[in-house]
Coordinates of C-alpha atoms and ligand atoms in Angstrom, one line a residue:
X118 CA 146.7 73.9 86.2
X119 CA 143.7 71.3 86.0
X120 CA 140.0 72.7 85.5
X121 CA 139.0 72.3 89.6
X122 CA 142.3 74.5 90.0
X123 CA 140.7 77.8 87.3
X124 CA 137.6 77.4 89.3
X125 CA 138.2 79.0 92.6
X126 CA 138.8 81.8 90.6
X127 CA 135.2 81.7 89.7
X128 CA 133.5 81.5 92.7
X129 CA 130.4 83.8 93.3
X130 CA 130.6 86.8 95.7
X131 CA 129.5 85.7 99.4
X132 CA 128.9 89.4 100.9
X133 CA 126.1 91.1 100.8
X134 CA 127.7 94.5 99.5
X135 CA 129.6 92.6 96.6
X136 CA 126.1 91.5 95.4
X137 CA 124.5 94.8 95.3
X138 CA 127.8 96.2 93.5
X139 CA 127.6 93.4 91.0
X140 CA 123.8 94.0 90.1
X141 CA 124.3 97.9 90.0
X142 CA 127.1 97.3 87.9
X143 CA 125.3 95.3 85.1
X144 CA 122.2 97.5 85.3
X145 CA 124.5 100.1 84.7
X146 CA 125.9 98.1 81.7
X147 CA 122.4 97.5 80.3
X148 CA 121.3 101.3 80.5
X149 CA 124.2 102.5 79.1
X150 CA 123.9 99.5 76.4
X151 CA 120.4 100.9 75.7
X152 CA 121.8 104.1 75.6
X153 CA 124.5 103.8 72.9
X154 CA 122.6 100.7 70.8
X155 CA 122.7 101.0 66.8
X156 CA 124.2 104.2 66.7
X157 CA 121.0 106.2 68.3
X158 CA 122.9 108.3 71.1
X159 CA 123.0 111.3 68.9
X160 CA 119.3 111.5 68.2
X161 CA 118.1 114.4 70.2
X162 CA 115.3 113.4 73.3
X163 CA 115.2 113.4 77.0
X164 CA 118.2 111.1 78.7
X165 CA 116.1 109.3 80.5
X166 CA 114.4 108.0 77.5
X167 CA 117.6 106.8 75.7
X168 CA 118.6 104.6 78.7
X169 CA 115.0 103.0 79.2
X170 CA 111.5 102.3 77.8
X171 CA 109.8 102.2 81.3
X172 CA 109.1 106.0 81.0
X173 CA 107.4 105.6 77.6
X174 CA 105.4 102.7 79.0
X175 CA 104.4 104.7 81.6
X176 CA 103.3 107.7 80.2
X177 CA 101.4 105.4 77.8
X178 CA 99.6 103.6 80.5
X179 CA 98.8 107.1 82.5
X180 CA 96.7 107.9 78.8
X181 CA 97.4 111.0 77.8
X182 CA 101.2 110.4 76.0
X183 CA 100.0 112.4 72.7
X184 CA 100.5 115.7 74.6
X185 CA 103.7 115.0 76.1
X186 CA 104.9 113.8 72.9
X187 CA 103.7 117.1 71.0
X188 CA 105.5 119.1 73.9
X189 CA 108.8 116.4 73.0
X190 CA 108.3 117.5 69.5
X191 CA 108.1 121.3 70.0
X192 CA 111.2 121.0 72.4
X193 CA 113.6 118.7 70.6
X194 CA 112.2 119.0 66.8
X195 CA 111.4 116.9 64.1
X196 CA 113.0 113.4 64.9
X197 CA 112.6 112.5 68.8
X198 CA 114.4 109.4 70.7
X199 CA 111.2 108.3 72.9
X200 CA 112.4 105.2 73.8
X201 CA 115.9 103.3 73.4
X202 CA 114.8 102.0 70.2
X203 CA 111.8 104.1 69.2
X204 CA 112.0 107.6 67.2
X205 CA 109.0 109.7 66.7
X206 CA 109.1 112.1 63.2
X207 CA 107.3 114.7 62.5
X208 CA 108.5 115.6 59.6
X209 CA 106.4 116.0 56.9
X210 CA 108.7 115.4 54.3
X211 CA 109.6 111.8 55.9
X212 CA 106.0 110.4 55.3
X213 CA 106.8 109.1 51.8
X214 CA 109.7 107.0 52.5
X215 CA 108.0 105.6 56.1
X216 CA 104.5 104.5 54.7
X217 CA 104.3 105.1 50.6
X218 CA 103.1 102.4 48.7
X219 CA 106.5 101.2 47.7
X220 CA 108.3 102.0 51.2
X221 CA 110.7 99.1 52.2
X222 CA 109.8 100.0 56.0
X223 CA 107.4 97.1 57.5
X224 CA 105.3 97.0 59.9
X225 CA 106.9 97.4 63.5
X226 CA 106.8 94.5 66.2
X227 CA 104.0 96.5 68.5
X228 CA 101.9 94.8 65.5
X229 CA 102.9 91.0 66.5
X230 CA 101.0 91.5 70.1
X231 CA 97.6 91.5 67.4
X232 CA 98.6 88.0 66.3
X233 CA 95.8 85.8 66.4
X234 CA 96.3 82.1 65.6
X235 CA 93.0 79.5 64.9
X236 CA 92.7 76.9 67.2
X237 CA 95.1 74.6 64.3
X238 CA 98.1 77.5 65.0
X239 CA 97.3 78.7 61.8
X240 CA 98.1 82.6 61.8
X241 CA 95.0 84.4 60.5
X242 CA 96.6 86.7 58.0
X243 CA 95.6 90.2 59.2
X244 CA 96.9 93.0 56.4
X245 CA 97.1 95.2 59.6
X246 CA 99.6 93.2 61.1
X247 CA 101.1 92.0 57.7
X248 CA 104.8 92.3 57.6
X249 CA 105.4 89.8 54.7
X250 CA 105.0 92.4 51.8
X251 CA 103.8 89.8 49.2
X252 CA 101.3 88.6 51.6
X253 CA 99.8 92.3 52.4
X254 CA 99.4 92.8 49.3
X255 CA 97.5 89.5 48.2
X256 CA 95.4 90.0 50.9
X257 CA 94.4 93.8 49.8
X258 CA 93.8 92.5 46.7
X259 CA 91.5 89.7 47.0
X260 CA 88.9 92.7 49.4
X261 CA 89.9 95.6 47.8
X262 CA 86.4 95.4 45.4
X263 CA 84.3 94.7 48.5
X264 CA 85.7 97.4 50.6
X265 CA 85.3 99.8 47.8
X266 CA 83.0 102.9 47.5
X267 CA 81.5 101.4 44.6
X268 CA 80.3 98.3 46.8
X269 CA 79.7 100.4 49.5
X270 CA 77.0 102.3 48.1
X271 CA 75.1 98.8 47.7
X272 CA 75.6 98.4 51.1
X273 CA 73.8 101.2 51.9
X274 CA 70.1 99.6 52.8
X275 CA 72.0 97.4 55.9
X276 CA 72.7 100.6 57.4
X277 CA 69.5 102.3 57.1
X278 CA 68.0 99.2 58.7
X279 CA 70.4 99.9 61.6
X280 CA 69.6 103.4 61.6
X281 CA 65.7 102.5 61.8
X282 CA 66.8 100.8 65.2
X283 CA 68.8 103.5 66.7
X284 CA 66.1 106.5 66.1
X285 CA 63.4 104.2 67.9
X286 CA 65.9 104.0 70.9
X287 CA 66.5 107.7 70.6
X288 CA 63.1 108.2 70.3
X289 CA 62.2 107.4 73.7
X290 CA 65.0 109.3 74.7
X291 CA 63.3 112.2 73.5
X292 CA 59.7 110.8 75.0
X293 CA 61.2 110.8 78.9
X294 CA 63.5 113.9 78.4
X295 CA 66.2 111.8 79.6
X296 CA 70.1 112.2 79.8
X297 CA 71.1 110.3 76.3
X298 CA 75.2 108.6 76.6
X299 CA 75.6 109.0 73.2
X300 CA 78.8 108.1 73.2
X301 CA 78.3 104.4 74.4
X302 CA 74.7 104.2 71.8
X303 CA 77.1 105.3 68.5
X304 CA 79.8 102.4 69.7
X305 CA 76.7 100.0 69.6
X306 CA 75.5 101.9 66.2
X307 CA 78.9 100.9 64.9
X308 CA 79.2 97.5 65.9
X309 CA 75.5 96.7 64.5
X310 CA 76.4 99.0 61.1
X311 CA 80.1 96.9 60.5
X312 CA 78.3 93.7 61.3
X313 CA 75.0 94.1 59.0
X314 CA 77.3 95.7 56.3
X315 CA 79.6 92.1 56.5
X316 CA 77.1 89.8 57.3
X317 CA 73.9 91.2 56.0
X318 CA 72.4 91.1 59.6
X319 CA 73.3 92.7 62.7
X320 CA 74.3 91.8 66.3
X321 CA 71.4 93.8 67.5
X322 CA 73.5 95.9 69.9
X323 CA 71.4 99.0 69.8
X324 CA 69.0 97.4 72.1
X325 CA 70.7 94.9 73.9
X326 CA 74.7 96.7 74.6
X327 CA 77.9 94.2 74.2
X328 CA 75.6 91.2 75.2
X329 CA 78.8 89.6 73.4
X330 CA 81.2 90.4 75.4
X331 CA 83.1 91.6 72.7
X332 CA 83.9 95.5 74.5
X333 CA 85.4 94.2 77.2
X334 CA 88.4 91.7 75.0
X335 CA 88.8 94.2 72.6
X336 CA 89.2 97.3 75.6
X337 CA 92.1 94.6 76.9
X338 CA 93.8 94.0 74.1
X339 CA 93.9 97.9 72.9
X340 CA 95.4 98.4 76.9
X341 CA 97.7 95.4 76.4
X342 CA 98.8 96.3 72.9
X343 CA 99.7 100.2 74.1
X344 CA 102.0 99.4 77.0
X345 CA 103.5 96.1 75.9
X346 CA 103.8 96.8 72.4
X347 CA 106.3 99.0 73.3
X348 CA 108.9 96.1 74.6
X349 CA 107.3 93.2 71.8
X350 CA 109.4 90.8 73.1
X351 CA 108.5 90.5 76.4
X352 CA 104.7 89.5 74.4
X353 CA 106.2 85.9 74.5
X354 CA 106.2 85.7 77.8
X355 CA 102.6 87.2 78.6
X356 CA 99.6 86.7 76.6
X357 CA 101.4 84.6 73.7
X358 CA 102.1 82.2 75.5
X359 CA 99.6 79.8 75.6
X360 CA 99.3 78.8 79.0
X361 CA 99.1 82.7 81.0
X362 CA 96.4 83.3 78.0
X363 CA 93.9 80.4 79.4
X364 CA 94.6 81.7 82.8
X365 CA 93.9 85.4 81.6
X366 CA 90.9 84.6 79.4
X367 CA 89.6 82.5 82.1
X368 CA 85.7 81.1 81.3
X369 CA 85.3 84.2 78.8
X370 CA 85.3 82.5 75.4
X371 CA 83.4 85.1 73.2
X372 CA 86.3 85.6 70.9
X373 CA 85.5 81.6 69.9
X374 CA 82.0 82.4 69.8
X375 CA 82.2 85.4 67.8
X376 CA 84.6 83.2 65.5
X377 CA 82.4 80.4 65.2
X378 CA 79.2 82.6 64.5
X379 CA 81.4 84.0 61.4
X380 CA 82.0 80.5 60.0
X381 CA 78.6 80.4 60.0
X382 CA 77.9 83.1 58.4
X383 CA 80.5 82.4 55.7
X384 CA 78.7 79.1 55.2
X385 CA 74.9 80.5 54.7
X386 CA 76.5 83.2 52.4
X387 CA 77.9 81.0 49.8
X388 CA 74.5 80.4 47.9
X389 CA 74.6 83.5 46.1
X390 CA 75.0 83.1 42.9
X391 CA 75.1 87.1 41.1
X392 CA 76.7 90.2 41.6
X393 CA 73.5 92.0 41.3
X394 CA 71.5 94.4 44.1
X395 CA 72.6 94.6 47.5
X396 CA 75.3 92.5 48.1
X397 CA 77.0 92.2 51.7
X398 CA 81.0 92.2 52.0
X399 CA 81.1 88.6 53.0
X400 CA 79.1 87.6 49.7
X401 CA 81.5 89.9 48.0
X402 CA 84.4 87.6 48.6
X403 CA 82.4 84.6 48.6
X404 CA 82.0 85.8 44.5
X405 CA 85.4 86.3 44.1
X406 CA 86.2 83.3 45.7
X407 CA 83.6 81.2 42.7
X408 CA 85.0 83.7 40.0
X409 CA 89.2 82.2 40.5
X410 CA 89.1 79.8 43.6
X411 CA 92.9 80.6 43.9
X412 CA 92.3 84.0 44.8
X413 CA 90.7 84.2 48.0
X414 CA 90.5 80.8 50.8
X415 CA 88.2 80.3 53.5
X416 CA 90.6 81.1 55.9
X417 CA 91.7 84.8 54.4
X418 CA 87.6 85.1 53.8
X419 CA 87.3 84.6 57.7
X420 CA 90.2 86.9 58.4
X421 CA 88.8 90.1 56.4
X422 CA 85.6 89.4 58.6
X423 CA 86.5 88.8 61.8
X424 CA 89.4 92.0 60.9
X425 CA 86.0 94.1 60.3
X426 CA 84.6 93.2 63.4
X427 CA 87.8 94.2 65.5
X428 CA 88.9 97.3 63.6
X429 CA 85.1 98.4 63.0
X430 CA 83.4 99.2 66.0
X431 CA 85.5 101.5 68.6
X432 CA 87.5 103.4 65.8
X433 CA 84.2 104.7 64.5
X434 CA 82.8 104.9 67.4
X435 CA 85.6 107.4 68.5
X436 CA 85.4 109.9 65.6
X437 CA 81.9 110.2 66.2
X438 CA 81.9 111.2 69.3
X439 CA 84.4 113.9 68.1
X440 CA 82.6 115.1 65.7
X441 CA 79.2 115.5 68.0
X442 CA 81.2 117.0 71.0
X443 CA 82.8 119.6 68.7
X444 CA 80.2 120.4 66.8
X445 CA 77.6 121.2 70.1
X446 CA 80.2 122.3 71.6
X447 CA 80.4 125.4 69.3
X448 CA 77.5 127.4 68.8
X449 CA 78.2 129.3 65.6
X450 CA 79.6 125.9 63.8
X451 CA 76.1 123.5 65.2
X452 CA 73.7 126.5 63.8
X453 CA 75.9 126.4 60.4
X454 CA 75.6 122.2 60.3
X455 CA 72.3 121.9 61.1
X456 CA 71.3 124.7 58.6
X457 CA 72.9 123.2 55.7
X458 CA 71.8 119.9 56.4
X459 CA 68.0 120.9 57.4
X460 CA 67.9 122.9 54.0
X461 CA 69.6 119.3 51.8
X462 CA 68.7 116.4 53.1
X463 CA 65.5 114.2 54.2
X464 CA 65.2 111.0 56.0
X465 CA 66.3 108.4 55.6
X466 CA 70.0 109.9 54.7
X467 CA 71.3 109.0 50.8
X468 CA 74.6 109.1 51.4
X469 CA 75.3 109.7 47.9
X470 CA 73.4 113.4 48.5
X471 CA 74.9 113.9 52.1
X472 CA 78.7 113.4 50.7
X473 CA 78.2 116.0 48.7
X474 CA 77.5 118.0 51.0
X475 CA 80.6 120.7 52.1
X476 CA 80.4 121.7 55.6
X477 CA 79.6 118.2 56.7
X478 CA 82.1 116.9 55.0
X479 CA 85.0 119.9 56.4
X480 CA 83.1 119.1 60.1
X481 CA 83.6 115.1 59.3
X482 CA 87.7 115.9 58.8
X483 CA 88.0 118.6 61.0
X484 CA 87.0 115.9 64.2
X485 CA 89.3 113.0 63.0
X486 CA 91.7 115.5 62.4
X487 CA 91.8 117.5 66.0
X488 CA 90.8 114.0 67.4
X489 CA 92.3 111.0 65.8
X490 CA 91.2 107.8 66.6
X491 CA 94.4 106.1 67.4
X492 CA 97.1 108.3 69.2
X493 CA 100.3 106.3 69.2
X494 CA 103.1 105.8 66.3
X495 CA 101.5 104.1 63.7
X496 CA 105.3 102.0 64.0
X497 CA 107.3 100.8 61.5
X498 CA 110.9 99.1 61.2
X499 CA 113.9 100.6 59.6
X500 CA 114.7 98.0 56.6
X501 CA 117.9 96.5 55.5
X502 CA 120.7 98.8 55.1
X503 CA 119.4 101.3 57.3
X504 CA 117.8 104.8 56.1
X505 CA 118.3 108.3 56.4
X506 CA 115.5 110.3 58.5
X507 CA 116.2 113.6 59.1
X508 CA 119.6 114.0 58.0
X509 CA 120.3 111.0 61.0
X510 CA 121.3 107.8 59.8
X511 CA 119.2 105.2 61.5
X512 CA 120.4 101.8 61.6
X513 CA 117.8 99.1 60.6
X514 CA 115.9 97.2 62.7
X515 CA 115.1 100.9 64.8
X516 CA 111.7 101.4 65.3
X517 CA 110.2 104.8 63.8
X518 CA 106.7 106.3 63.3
X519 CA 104.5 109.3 63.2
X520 CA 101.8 110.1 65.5
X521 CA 98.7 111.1 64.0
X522 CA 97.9 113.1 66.9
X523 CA 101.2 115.2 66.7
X524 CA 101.0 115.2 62.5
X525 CA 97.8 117.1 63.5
X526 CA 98.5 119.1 66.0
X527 CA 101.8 120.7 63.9
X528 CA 101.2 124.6 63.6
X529 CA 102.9 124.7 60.5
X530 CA 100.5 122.8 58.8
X531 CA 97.1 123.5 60.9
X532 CA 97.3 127.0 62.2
X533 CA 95.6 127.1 66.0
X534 CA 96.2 123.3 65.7
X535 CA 94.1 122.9 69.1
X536 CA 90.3 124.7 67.6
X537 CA 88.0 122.9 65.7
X538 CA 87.8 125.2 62.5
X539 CA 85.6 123.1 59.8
X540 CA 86.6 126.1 57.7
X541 CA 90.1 125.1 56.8
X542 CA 89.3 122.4 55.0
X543 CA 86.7 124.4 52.7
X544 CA 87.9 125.4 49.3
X545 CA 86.9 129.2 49.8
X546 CA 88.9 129.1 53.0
X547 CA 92.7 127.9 52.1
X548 CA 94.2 128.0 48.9
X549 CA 94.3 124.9 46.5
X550 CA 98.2 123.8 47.7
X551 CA 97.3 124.5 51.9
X552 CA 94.7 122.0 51.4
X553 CA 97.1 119.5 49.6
X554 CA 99.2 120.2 52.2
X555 CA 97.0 119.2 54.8
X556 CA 95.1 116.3 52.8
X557 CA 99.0 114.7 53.0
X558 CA 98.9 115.4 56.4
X559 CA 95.6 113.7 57.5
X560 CA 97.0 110.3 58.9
X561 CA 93.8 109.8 61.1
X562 CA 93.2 106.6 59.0
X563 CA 97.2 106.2 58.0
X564 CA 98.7 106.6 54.7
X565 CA 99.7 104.5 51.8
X566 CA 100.2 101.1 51.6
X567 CA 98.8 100.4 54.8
X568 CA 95.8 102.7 55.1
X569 CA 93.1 101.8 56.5
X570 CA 90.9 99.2 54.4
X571 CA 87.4 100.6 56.2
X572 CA 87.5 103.9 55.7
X573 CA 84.4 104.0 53.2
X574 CA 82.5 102.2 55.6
X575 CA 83.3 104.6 59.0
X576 CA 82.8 107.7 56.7
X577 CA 79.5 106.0 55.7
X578 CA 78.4 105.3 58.6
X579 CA 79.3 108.8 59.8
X580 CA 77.8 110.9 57.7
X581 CA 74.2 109.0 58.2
X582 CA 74.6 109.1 61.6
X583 CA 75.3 112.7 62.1
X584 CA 72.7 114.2 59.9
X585 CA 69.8 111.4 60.6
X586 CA 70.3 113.1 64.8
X587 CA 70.1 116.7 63.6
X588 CA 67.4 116.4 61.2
X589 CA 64.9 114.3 63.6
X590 CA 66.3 115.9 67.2
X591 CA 67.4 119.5 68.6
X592 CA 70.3 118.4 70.6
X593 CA 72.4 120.3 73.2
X594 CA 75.5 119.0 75.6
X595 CA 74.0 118.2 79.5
X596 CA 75.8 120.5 81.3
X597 CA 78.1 121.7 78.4
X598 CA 80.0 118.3 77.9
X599 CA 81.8 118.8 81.2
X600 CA 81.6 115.0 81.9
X601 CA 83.0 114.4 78.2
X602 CA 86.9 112.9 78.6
X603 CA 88.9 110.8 76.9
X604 CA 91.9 108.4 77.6
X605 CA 94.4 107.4 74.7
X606 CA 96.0 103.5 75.0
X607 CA 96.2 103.7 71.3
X608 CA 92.6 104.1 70.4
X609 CA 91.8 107.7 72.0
X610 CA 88.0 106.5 73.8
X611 CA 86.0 109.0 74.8
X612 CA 83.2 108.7 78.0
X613 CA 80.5 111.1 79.0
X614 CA 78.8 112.3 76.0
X615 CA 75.9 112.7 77.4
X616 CA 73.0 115.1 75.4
X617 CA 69.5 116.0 75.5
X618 CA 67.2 115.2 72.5
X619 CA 64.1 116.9 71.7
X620 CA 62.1 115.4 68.6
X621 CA 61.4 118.0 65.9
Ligands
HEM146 C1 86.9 106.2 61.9 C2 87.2 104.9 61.8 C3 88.5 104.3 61.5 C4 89.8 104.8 61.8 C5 90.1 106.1 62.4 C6 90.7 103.8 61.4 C7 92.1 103.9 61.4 C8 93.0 103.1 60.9 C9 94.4 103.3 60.8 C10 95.1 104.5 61.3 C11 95.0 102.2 60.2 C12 96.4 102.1 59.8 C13 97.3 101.5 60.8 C14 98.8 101.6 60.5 O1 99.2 102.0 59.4 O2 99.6 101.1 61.3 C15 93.9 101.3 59.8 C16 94.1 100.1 59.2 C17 93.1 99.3 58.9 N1 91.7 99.5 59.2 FE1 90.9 101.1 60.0 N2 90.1 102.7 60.9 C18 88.7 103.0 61.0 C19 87.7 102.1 60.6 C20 87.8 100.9 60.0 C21 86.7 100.0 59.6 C22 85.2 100.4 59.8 C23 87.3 98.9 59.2 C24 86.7 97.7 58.6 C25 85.4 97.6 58.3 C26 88.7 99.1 59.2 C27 89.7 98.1 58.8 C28 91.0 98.3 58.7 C29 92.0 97.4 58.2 C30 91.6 96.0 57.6 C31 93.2 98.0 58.3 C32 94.6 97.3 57.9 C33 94.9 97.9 56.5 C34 96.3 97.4 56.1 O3 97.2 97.3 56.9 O4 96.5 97.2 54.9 N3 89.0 100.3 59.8 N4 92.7 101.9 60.3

């Protein structure tokens, strides 16, 4: 039989009832293909999350997925199917092989949606969304002396200069008796404290807010990243591709400007010459860069900054306003704060003397802790060859993370996970191996080879924030902190801290 002859056989349905059977037919292929894919039906979750991501994506975008992931946790156990090819652990015991420095496990595809190309198509060479392992690592290297605590102690005066700025605004605060939104005056704080600390001068966003426009890309892209980052691939269709980015971008072009005002900045820092006094991150790596040429390029320079910039600002921002809601929140723990720091330190805060300082320090971990900064899976893939988590074999190429939020919420290793106790992390209070325990468990700034690069410079920044309010103000909640909420689309932002400053 000649070719026309086969094809009659082939002809497409013409009723209206064979069409609807032949699409429920192949959705019902494709669920149950998402269903039984590498292996993963036998992973315990809800059915409705093995057959679909929509769920997920949903309970992501209505910003409050931590707790019904913790509830997932508590009823299904250690190692949760939340999506067809997503697992959330739990397990402490996992957290070596998923993140340690010599894990095989690379950073998952949610990651890709933080791409950012130069206008040349050049990738700019992120370590957070690194997953060429040689490449991670080269880029670590070539910052890791600038984003030390050794450097960051030189760094110290860029702050204070911040700091100066701030108390004047809170100042007249204090002067009117008005309603303070602290919580939208620390973001600015942090920008202006992550900027001075790179560049060696600020954005000036205590007085005059996101005049930028940074917020607003930066509150996108976290939103984007959250619900589409959990289907990467569809990213090539949306905002990677070139075309729907103009259209969504539309005249707002201060991702370009803040670019361009780095270059700059790289350029005027290049004539210093010594490693001596304060010395700003950027002419950190402009040093290393004159030291061996081939360690450092312009273009990983630029990347480290403009990687400050993003990761800086809302992260620190958030854990702040943690710290300040929980601590006025609680009587007994504010009077026990304020009284150590009133009795230690004077202005302007060494933070040298205020690091030292215990209670601060247990309050400092005690907010990240109950209130992480980012609330998703910090995700990663399952290498070649597949790996064993929680006596499940998982095939490579799965997706698999841990949550700080549920890490930190786990009973078994912080009893009356949901109260802010400062106490636990205090020496006197928990026995040498409980605090090990728990120190392994703090994920609120990640773990091993990928932890966060910044964390001297938030915990800097937060502990001479803190004490400079409660040694110049007496400050209380307006109405208790009933307007304080937060959403979580990755980074868990807080809204409504409002308080009531009186100078001292
Ligand atoms: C309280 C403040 C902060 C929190 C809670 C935080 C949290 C995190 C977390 C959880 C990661 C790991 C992500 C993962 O493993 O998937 C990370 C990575 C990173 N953070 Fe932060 N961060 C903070 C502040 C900062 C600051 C101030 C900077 C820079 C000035 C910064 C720069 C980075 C960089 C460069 C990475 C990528 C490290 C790598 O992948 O090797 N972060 N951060």
């Amino acid at each position: 039989m000649g070719l026309l002859g086969r094809t009659q056989y082939l002809t497409l349905p013409h009723s209206p009832t064979t069409w609807l059977a032949t699409i429920l037919v192949l959705i019902a292929l494709y669920l149950a293909s998402n269903r039984y894919q590498r292996g993963l039906s036998k992973i315990p979750g809800p059915w409705i999350r093995s057959i679909s991501t929509l769920p997920r994506m949903w309970a992501i975008y209505a910003t409050h997925s931590q707790e019904y992931d913790i509830e997932l946790h508590e009823k299904y156990g250690k190692i949760v199917r939340v999506a067809p090819n997503i697992l959330s652990i739990s397990d402490t015991s996992e957290i070596n092989q998923l993140y340690g420095i010599t894990t095989k496990f690379t950073k998952s595809g949610f990651y890709s949606l933080a791409e950012v190309y130069d206008t040349s198509g050049r990738l700019f060479p992120d370590p957070f969304i690194l997953k060429d392992k040689e490449m991670h690592s080269k880029m670590k290297r070539s910052a890791a002396n600038a984003y030390s605590l050794n450097a960051l102690i030189q760094m110290e005066p860029y702050v204070d200069e911040v700091l100066a700025a701030l108390v004047k605004k809170l100042d007249s605060f204090a002067a009117d008796g008005a309603d303070c939104d602290i919580g939208e005056i620390s973001k600015d704080y942090a920008m202006d404290a992550v900027t001075s600390i790179t560049f060696g001068k600020n954005f000036n966003y205590v007085d005059r807010g996101d005049h930028l426009r940074f917020y607003k890309g930066l509150d996108t892209m976290t939103d984007y990243m959250a619900i589409f980052g959990q289907v990467p691939w569809v990213h090539a269709y949306l905002l990677k591709n070139q075309w729907i980015f103009r259209w969504w971008l539309k005249d707002d072009n201060s991702a370009t400007e803040i670019a361009g005002l780095s270059e700059r900045e790289i350029e005027n820092g290049r004539e210093r010459t010594t490693n001596t006094g304060p010395m700003t991150f950027l002419e950190r790596l402009l040093l290393n860069q004159k030291t061996n040429a081939a360690s450092i390029s312009d273009h990983e320079i630029l990347t480290h900054a403009l990687g400050n910039l993003s990761a800086g600002s809302d992260t620190t921002a958030t854990a702040i306003r943690a710290l300040l809601y929980h601590v006025l929140k609680d009587e007994r723990v504010h009077k026990k704060l304020t009284k150590e720091i009133r009795s230690s330190l004077s202005l302007p805060i060494s933070f040298t003397v205020a690091n030292s300082l215990p209670y601060l320090g247990a309050c400092i971990r005690e907010a990240m802790r109950v209130h992480p900064s980012v609330g998703l899976l910090l995700g990663r893939t399952v290498p070649k060859g597949g790996a064993t988590i929680c006596n499940h074999y998982v095939q490579e190429g799965t997706e698999v993370g841990i949550n700080p939020f549920v890490l930190h919420h786990d009973p078994q290793v912080f009893p009356e996970p949901n109260d802010f106790l400062p106490e636990r992390w205090l020496s006197s209070e928990s026995t040498e191996e409980h605090l090990k325990k728990m120190n392994r468990c703090f994920f609120a700034f990640g773990h091993g080879a990928h932890t966060c690069s910044g964390r001297h410079i938030s915990i800097l920044e937060i502990t001479k924030f803190v004490p400079t309010l409660l040694l110049r103000y007496d400050l209380e909640l307006v109405d208790g902190g009933r307007s304080y909420r937060y959403k979580n689309r990755w980074f868990t932002t807080q809204e409504g801290l409002l308080i009531r400053l009186t100078s001292r």
